[in-house]
GROMACS .gro file of C-alpha atoms in nm:
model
  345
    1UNK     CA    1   0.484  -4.626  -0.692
    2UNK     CA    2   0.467  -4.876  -0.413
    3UNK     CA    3   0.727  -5.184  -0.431
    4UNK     CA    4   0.583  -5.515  -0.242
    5UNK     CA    5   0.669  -5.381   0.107
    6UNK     CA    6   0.465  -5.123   0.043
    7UNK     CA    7   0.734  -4.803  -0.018
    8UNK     CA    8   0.620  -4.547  -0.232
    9UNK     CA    9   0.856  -4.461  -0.483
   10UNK     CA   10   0.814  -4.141  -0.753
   11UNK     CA   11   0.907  -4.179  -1.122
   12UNK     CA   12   0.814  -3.905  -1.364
   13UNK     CA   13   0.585  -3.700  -1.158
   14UNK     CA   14   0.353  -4.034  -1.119
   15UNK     CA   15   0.304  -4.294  -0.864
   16UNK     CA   16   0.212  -4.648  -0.985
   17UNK     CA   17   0.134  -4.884  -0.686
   18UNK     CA   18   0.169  -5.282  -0.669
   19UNK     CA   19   0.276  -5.320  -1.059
   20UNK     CA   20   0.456  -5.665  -1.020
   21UNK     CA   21   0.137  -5.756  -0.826
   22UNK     CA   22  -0.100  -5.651  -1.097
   23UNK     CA   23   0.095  -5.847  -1.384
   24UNK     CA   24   0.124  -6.133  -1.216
   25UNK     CA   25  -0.258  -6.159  -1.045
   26UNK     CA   26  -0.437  -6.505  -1.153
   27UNK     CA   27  -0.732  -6.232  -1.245
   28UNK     CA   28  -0.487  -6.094  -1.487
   29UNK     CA   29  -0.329  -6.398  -1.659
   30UNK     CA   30  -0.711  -6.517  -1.701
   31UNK     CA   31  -0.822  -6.185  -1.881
   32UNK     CA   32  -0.467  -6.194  -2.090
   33UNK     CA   33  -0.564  -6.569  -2.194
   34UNK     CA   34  -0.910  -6.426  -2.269
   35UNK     CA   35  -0.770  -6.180  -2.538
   36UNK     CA   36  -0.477  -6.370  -2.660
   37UNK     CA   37  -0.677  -6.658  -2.808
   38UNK     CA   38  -0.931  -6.439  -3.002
   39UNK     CA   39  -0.844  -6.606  -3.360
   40UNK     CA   40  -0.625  -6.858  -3.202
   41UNK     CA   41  -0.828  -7.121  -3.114
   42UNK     CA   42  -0.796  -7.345  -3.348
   43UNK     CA   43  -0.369  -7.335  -3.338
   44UNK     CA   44  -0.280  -7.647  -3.203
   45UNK     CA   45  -0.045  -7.510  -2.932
   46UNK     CA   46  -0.307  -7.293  -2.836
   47UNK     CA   47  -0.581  -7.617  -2.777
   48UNK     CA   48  -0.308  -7.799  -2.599
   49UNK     CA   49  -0.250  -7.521  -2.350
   50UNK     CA   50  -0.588  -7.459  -2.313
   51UNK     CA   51  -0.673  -7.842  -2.228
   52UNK     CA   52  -0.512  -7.788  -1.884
   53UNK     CA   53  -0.561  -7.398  -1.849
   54UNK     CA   54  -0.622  -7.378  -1.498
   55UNK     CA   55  -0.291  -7.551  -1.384
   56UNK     CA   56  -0.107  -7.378  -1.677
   57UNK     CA   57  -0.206  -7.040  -1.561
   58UNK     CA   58  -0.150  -7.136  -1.221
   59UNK     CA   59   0.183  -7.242  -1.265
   60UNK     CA   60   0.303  -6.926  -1.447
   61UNK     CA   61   0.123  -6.760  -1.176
   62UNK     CA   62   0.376  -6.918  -0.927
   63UNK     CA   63   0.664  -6.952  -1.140
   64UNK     CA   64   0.618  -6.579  -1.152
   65UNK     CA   65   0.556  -6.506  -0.773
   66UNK     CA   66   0.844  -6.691  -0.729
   67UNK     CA   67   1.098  -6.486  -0.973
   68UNK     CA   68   1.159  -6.909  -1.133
   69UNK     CA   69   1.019  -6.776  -1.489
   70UNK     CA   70   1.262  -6.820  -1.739
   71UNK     CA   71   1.090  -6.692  -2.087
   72UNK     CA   72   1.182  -7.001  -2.378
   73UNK     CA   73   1.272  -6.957  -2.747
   74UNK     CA   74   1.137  -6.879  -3.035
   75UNK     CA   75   1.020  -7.103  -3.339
   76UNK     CA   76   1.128  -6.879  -3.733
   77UNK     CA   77   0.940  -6.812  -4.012
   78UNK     CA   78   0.865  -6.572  -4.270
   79UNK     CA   79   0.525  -6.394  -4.390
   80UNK     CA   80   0.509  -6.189  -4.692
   81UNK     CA   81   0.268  -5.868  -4.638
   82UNK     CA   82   0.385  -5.810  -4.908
   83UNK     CA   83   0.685  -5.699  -4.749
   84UNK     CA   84   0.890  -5.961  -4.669
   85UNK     CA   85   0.917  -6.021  -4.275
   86UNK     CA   86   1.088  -6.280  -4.004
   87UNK     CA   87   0.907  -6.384  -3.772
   88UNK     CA   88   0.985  -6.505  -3.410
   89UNK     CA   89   0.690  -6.723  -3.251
   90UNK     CA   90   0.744  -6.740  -2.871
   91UNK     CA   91   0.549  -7.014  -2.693
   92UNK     CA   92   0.208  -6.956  -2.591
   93UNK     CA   93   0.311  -6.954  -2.242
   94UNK     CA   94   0.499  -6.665  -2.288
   95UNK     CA   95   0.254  -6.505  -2.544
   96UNK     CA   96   0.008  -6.547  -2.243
   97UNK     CA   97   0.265  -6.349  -2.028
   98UNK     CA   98   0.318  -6.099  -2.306
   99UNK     CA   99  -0.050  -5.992  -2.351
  100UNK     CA  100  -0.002  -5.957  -1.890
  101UNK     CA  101   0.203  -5.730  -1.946
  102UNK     CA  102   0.090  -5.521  -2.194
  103UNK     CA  103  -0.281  -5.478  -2.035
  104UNK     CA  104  -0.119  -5.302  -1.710
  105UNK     CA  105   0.202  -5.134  -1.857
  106UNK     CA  106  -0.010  -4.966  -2.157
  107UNK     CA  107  -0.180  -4.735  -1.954
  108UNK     CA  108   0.139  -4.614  -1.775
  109UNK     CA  109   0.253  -4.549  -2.082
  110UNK     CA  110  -0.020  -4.416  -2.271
  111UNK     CA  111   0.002  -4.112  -2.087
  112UNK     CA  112   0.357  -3.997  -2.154
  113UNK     CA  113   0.343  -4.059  -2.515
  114UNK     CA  114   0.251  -3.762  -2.776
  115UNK     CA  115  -0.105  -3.708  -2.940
  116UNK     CA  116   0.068  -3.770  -3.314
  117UNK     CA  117   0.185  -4.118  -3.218
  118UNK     CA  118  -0.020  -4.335  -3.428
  119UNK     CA  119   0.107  -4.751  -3.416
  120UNK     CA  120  -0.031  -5.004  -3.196
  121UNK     CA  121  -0.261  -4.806  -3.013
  122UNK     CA  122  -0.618  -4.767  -2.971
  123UNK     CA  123  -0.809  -4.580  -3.185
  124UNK     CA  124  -0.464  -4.474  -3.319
  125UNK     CA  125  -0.473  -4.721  -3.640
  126UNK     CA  126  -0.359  -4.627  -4.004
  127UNK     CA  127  -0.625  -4.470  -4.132
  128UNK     CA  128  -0.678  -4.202  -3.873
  129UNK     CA  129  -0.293  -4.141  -3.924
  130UNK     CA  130  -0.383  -4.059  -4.235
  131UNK     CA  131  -0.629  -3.847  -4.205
  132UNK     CA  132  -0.434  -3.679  -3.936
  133UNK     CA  133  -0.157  -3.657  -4.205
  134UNK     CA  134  -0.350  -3.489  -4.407
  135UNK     CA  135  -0.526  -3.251  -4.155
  136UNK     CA  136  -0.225  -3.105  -3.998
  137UNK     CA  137  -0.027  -3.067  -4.394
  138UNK     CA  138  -0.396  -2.840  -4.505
  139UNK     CA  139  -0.367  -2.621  -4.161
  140UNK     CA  140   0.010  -2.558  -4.206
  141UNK     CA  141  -0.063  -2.474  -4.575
  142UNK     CA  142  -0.333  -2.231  -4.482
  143UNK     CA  143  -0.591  -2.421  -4.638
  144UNK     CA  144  -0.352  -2.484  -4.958
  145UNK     CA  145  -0.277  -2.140  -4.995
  146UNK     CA  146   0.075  -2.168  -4.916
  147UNK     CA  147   0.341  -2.458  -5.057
  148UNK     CA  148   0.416  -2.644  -4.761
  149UNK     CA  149   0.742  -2.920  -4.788
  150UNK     CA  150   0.687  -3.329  -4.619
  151UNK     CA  151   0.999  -3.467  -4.491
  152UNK     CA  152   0.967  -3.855  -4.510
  153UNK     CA  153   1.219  -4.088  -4.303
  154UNK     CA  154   1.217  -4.397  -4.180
  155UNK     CA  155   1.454  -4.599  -3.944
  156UNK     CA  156   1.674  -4.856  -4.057
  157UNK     CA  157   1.574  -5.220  -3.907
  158UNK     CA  158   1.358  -5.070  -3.669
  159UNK     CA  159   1.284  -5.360  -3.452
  160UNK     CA  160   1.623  -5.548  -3.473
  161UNK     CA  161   1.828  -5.238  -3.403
  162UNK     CA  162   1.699  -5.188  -3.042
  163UNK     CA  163   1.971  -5.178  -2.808
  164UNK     CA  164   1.900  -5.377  -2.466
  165UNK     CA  165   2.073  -5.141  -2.249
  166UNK     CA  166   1.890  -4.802  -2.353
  167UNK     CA  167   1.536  -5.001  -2.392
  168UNK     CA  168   1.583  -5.087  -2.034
  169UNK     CA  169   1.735  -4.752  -1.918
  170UNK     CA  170   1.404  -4.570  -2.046
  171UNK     CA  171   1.205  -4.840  -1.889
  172UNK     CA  172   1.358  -4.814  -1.598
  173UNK     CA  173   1.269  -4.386  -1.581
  174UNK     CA  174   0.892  -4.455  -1.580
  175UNK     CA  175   0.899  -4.782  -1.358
  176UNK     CA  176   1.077  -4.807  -1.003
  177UNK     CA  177   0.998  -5.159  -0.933
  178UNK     CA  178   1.318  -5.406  -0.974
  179UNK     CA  179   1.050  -5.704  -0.990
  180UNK     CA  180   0.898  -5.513  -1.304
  181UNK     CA  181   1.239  -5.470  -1.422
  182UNK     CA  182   1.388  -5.804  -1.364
  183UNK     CA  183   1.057  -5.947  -1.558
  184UNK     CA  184   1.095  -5.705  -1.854
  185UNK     CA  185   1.457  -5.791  -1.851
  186UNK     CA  186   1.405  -6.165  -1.899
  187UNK     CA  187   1.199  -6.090  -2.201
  188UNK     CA  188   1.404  -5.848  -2.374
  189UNK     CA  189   1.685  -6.047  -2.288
  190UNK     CA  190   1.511  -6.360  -2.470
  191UNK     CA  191   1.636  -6.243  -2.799
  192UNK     CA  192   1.969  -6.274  -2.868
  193UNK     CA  193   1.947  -5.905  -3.068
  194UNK     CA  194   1.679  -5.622  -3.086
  195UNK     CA  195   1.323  -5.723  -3.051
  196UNK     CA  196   1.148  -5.951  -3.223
  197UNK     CA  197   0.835  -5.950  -3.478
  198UNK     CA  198   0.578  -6.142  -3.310
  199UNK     CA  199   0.574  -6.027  -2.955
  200UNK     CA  200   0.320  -5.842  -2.860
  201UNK     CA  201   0.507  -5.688  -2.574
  202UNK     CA  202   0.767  -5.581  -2.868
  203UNK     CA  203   0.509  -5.334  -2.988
  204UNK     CA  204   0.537  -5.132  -2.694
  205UNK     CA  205   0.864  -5.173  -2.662
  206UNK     CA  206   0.917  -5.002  -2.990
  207UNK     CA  207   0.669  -4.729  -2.904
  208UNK     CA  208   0.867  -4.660  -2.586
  209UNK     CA  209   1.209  -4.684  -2.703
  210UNK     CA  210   1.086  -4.417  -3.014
  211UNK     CA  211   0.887  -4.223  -2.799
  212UNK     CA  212   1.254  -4.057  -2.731
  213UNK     CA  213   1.282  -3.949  -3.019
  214UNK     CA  214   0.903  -3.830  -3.002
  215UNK     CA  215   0.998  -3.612  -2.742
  216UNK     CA  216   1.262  -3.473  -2.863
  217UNK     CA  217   1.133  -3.332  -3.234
  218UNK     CA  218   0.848  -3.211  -3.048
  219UNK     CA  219   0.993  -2.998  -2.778
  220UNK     CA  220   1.373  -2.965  -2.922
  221UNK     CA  221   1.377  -2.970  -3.277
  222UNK     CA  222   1.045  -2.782  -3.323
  223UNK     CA  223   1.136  -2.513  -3.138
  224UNK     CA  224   1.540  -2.521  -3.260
  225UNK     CA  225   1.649  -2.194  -3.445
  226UNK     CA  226   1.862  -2.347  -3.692
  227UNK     CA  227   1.605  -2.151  -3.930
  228UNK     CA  228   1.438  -1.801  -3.839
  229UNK     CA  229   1.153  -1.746  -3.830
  230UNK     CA  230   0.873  -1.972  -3.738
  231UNK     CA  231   1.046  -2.264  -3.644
  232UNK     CA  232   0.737  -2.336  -3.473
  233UNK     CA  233   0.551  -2.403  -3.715
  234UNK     CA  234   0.650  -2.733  -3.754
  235UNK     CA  235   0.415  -3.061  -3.734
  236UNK     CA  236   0.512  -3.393  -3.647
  237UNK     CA  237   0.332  -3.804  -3.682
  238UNK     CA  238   0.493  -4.099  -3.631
  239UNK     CA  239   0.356  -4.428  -3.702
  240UNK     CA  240   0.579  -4.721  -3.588
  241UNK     CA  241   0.921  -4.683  -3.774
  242UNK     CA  242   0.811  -4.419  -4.002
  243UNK     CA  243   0.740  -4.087  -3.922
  244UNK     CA  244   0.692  -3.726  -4.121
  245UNK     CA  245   0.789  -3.373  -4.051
  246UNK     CA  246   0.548  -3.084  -4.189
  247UNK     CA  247   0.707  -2.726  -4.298
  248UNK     CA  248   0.661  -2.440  -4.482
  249UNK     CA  249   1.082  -2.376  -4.527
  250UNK     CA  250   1.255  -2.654  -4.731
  251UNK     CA  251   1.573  -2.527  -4.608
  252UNK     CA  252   1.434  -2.584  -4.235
  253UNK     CA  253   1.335  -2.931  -4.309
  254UNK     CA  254   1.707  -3.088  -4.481
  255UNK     CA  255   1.854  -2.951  -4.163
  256UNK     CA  256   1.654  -3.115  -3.936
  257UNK     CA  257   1.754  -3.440  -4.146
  258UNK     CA  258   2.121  -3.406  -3.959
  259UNK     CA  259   1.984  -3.298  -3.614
  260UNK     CA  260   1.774  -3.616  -3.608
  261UNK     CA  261   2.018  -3.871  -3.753
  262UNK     CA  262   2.248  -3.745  -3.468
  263UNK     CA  263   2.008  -3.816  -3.240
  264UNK     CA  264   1.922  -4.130  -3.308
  265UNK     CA  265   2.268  -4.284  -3.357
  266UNK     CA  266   2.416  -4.072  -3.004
  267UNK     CA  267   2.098  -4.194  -2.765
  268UNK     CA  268   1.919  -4.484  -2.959
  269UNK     CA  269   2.178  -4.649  -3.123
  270UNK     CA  270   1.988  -4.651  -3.392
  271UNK     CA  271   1.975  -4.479  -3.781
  272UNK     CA  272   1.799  -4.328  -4.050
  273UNK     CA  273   1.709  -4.592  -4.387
  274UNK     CA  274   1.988  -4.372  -4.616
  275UNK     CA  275   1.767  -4.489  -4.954
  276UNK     CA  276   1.407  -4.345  -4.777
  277UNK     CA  277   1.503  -3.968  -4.685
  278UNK     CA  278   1.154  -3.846  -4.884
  279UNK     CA  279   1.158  -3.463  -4.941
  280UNK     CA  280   0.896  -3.309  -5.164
  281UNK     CA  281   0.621  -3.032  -5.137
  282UNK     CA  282   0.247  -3.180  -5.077
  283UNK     CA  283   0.107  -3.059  -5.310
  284UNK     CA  284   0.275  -3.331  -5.562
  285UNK     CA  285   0.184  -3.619  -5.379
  286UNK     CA  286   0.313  -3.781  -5.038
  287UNK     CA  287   0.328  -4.190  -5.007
  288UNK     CA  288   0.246  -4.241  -4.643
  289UNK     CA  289   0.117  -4.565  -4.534
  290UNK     CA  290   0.017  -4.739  -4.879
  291UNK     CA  291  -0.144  -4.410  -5.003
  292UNK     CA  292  -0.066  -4.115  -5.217
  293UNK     CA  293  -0.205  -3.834  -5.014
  294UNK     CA  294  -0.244  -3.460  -5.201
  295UNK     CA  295  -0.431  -3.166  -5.063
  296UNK     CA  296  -0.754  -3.275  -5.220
  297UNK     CA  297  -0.787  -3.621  -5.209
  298UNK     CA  298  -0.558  -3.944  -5.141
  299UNK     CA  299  -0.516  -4.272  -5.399
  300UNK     CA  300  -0.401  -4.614  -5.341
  301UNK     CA  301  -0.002  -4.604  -5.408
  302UNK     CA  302   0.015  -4.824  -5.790
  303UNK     CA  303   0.188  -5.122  -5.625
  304UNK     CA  304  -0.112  -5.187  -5.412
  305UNK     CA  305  -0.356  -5.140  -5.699
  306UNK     CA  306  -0.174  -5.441  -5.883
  307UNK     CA  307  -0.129  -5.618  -5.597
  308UNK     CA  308  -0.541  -5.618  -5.482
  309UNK     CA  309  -0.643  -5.653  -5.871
  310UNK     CA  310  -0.431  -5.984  -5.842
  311UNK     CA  311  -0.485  -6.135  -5.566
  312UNK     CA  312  -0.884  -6.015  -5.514
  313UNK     CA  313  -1.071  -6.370  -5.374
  314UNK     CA  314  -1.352  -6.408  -5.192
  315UNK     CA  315  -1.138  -6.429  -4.856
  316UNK     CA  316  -1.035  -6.070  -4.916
  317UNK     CA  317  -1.254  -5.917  -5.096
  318UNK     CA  318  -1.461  -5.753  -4.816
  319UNK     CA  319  -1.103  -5.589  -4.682
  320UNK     CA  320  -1.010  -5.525  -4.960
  321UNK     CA  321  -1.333  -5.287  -5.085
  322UNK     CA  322  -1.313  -5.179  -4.695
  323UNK     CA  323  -0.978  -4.995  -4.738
  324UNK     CA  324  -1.080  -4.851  -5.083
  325UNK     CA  325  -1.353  -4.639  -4.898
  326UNK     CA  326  -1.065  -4.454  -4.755
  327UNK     CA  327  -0.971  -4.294  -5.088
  328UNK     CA  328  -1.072  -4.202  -5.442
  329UNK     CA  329  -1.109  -4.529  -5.598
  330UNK     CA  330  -1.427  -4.552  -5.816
  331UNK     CA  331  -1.249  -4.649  -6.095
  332UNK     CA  332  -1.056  -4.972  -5.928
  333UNK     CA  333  -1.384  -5.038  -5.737
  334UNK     CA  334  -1.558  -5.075  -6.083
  335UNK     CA  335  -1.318  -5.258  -6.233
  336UNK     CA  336  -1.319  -5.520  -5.948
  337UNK     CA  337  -1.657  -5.509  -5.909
  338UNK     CA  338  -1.707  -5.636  -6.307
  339UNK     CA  339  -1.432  -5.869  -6.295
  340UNK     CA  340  -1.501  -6.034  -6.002
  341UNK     CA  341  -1.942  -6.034  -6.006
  342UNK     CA  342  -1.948  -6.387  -5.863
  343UNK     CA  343  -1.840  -6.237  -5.474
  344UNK     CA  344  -2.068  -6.075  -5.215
  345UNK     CA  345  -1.980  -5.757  -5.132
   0.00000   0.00000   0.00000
């Protein structure tokens, strides 16, 4: 990588040239403002900005150049999808740097995560998870010949458990530019704890931080011999906080429980949800990303089913019969279908 003097510095086998540059290029902020206010336009913050978008992007241009940037608050709220969620809104000045940053540090990125990780990426969204879910538990049970064991787990406060100091320490491995650094720090650094929902920037940041632990059930634990023989055989996905392990040896599988909860806590500071440690053979049904997935076929998971038959409008009805061609659901199509014969499908 080249800093602004134009030194070449190494990280990770690659060389990135002129990052800070590249982030902070008027060309840049214009085609970040271009993407962030797809479905924004009509936010009022978003009009007001965009009244006087020439000097505003011009300003954070310089403010930038100049290392002056100081990245503002947040406004707090709560959605319920259906989970409930807090939110942190940042201004749209600094949602315009966010969506910067993203378009040059994704691709730098891109290339050091694994195949199997499935959130926030493209062509990487939660259907093709699940399908890949599926694909890699029929191979591993020789075309459901063989009982093959899912190990479920899921990290406890995902986003608001991300410690500063290692975030920036693995950021810090795949970038050599302190300008980079200094700019990354300001954002992370804008909340008081963890990262926030609502950043887009926090979306990578969670796929870098847990692209540790990526790393290390695919080259460590997978090939462990805490259980002999085939410890190989294990598969791997992860999509955002929640990821699954795939083997034939039950025994294999609750030890790897202990060997990744280690993990986590010693170089992530962070730790397994106690109450969703999911152990069970596929055959009987695995709830992965709001379905029921079995070696034949996958269903919507019950809760969802009550949840679309009672809130089905005309806003959400064409989702809502999109996601049900992903799995059997003939029967729920019907019965929406009759109640509800006044929508358009």
């Amino acid at each position: 990588m080249k800093n602004r003097q134009g030194k070449n510095f190494v990280g990770g086998g690659e060389i990135n040239s002129h990052i800070f540059e590249k982030i902070i290029s008027l060309e840049n902020l214009f085609a970040a403002w271009k993407e962030f206010q797809k479905g924004k336009r009509k936010k009022a913050d978003v009009q007001e900005f965009g009244l006087g978008l020439e000097d505003n992007i011009f300003n954070l241009h310089y403010a930038l150049k100049n290392e002056s940037y100081q990245h503002s608050g947040y406004k707090s709220f709560y959605v319920n999808d259906p989970k409930r969620r807090h939110i942190h809104k940042a201004s749209v000045r600094d949602r315009l740097l966010h969506h910067a940053v993203v378009r040059v540090l994704t691709p730098i990125f891109e290339r050091k995560f694994i195949f199997d990780s499935w959130s926030c990426r493209k062509r990487k969204g939660t259907h093709r998870a699940v399908d890949r879910f599926q694909k890699l538990a029929w191979r591993l049970s020789r075309n459901n010949t063989r009982t093959v064991w899912i190990l479920k787990l899921d990290i406890r406060k995902c986003f608001e458990s991300v410690n500063h100091d290692a975030l920036m320490l693995i950021l810090s491995r795949a970038i050599r530019d302190d300008e980079v650094l200094r700019l990354l720090q300001n954002i992370i650094a804008s909340f008081p704890k963890g990262i926030p929902l609502g950043n887009l920037t926090s979306q990578l940041f969670v796929n870098v931080y847990l692209n540790e632990l990526d790393q290390f059930i695919k080259h460590s634990v997978a090939h462990c011999a805490i259980v002999s023989p085939a410890t190989g055989s294990l598969s791997y996905l992860r999509y955002s906080d929640d990821f699954v392990l795939i083997h034939w040896q039950k025994e294999y599988l609750i030890k790897c429980v202990g060997i990744i909860q280690d993990f986590l806590q010693t170089q992530l500071q962070i730790s397994l949800h106690s109450d969703k440690i999911i152990l069970r053979p596929y055959h009987r049904g695995v709830d992965f990303l709001g379905f029921v997935c079995s070696p034949h076929f996958r269903v919507l998971r019950t809760k969802t089913k009550l949840r679309m038959i009672k809130r089905l409008n005309k806003r959400n009805a064409s989702s809502y019969f999109g996601l049900l061609k992903h799995c059997r659901s003939h029967d729920l199509q019907n019965l929406l279908k009759a109640k509800y014969t006044h929508y358009e499908y």
